[in-house]
Each structure stands twice: as C-alpha cells, then as structure tokens.
Tab-separated table of C-alpha atoms in Angstrom:
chain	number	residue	atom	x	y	z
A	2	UNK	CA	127.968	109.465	108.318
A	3	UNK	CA	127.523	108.522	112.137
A	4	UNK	CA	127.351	105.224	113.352
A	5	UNK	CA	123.166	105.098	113.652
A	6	UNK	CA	123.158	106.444	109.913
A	7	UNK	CA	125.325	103.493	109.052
A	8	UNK	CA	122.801	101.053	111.060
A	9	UNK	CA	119.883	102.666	109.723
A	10	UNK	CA	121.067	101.802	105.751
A	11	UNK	CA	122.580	98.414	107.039
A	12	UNK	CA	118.670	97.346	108.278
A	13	UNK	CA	117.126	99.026	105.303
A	14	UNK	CA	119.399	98.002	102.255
A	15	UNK	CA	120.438	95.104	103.704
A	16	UNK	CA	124.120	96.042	103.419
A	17	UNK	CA	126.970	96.220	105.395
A	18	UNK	CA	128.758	99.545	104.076
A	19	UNK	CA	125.766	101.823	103.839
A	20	UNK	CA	125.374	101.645	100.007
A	21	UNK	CA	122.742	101.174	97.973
A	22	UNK	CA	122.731	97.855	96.154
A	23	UNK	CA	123.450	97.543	92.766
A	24	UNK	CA	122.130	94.666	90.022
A	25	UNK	CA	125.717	93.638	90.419
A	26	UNK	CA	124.828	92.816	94.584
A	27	UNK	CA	122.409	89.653	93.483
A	28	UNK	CA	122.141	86.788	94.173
A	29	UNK	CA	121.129	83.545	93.230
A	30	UNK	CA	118.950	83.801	96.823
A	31	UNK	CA	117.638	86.873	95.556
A	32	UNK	CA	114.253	87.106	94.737
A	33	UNK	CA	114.665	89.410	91.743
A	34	UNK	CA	112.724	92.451	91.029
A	35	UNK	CA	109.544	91.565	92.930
A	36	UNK	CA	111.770	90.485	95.887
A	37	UNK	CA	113.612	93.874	95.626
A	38	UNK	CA	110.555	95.888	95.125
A	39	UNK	CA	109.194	94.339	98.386
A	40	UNK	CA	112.034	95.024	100.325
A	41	UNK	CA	111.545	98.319	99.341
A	42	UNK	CA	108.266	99.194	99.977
A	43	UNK	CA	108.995	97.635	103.373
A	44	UNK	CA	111.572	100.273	103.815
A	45	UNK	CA	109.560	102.860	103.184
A	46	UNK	CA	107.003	101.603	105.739
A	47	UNK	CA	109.248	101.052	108.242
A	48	UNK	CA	110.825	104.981	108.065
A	49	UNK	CA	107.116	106.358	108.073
A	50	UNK	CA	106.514	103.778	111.822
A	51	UNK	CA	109.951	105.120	112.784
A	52	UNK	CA	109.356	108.819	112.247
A	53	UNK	CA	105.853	108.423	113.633
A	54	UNK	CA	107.471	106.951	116.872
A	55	UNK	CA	109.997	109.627	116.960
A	56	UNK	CA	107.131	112.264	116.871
A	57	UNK	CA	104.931	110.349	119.804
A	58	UNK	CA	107.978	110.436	121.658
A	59	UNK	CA	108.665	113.791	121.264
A	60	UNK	CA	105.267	114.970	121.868
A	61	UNK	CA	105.445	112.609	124.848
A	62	UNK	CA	108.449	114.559	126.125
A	63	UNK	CA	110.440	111.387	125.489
A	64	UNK	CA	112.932	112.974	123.098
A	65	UNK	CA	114.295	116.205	123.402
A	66	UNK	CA	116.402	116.515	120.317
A	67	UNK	CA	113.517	118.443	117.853
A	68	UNK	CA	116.203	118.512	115.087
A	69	UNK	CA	116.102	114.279	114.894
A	70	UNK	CA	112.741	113.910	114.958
A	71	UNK	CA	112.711	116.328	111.631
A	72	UNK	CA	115.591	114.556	109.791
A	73	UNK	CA	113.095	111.536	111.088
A	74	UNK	CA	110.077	112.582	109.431
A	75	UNK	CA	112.307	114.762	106.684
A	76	UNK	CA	114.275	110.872	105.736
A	77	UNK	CA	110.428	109.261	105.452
A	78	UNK	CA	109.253	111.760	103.033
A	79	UNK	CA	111.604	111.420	100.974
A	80	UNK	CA	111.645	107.662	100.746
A	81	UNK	CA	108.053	108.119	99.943
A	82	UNK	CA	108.675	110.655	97.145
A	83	UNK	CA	111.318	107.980	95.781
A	84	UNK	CA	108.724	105.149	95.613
A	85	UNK	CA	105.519	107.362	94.379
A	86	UNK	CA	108.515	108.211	91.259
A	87	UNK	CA	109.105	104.800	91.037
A	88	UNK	CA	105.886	103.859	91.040
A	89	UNK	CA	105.306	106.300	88.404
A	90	UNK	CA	107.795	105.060	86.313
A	91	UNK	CA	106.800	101.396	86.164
A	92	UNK	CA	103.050	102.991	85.107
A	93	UNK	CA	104.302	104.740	81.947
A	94	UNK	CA	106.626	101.865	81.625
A	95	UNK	CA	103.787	99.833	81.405
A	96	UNK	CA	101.034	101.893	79.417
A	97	UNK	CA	103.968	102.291	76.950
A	98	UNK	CA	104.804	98.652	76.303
A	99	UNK	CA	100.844	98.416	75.539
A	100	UNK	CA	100.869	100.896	73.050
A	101	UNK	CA	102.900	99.512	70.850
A	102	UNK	CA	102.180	97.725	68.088
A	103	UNK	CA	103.826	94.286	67.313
C-alpha cells in the first residue's frame, strides 16, 4: 500500500493505519450506528466527486496517468456496490423483524 492509499483510508475511515474500524474502535464520542452509517455514505460520496474530478482532469489533459483515473472510478464503484448491499441488508433486516409475530 503506497503512501496516497494510506491517506486515502486515513480521510475516509478516519484511521490512522489504513484499517477498517471495528465495533471495538468506539467511542464514547461516537455517534453509534447512525453516526457510522453517515460517515459512510459520506465516503462513498466523496470517492464518486473524487473519481469524477479525476476523469474531468483527464479529459482536460490534466492527468496523464489513464490507469489512476480507472482504479479512481474502479475504487467508487465498488464503495457503491458495498453500500447498495448494505443497504439491502438493513431492508430485509427490517421487513423481517416485521414479520414476526410476538
């Protein structure tokens, strides 16, 4: 992992050794699930402006390098797969806590 990987995670995971956090990494500042959900959804956001500004540049003749501008737009699709699973998750989550019967 280079040192603009490293950054990357550190600005989207708000950690300083490029992992993912953990329920173990709370804390009592923490907002909880909403908070971390949030953050999330902000990440995703911000990889989708940042691959979009990779492509303008690109297409501005800005950046040369073709093969970052992919991993660009390659990294924001896949965040966005991650939350649309997510997302689907908490849905049949949900629909299943109101079938059941109490």
């Amino acid at each position: 992992m280079n040192v603009a990987e490293l950054q990357r995670l550190q600005s989207i995971w708000g950690r300083d050794d490029g992992r993912l956090p953990t329920p173990r990494d709370r804390t009592a500042a923490d907002g909880g699930f909403a908070d971390t959900l949030s953050r999330a959804i902000n990440a995703v956001d911000r990889a989708q402006k940042a691959a979009n500004e990779q492509v303008e540049a690109f297409v501005a003749g800005e950046q040369e390098n073709l093969h970052e501008v992919m991993i660009s737009m390659n990294q924001a699709r896949l965040y966005f797969q991650l939350m649309t699973e997510v997302r689907n998750r908490l849905l049949e989550t949900y629909q299943e806590l109101m079938r059941t019967q109490i």
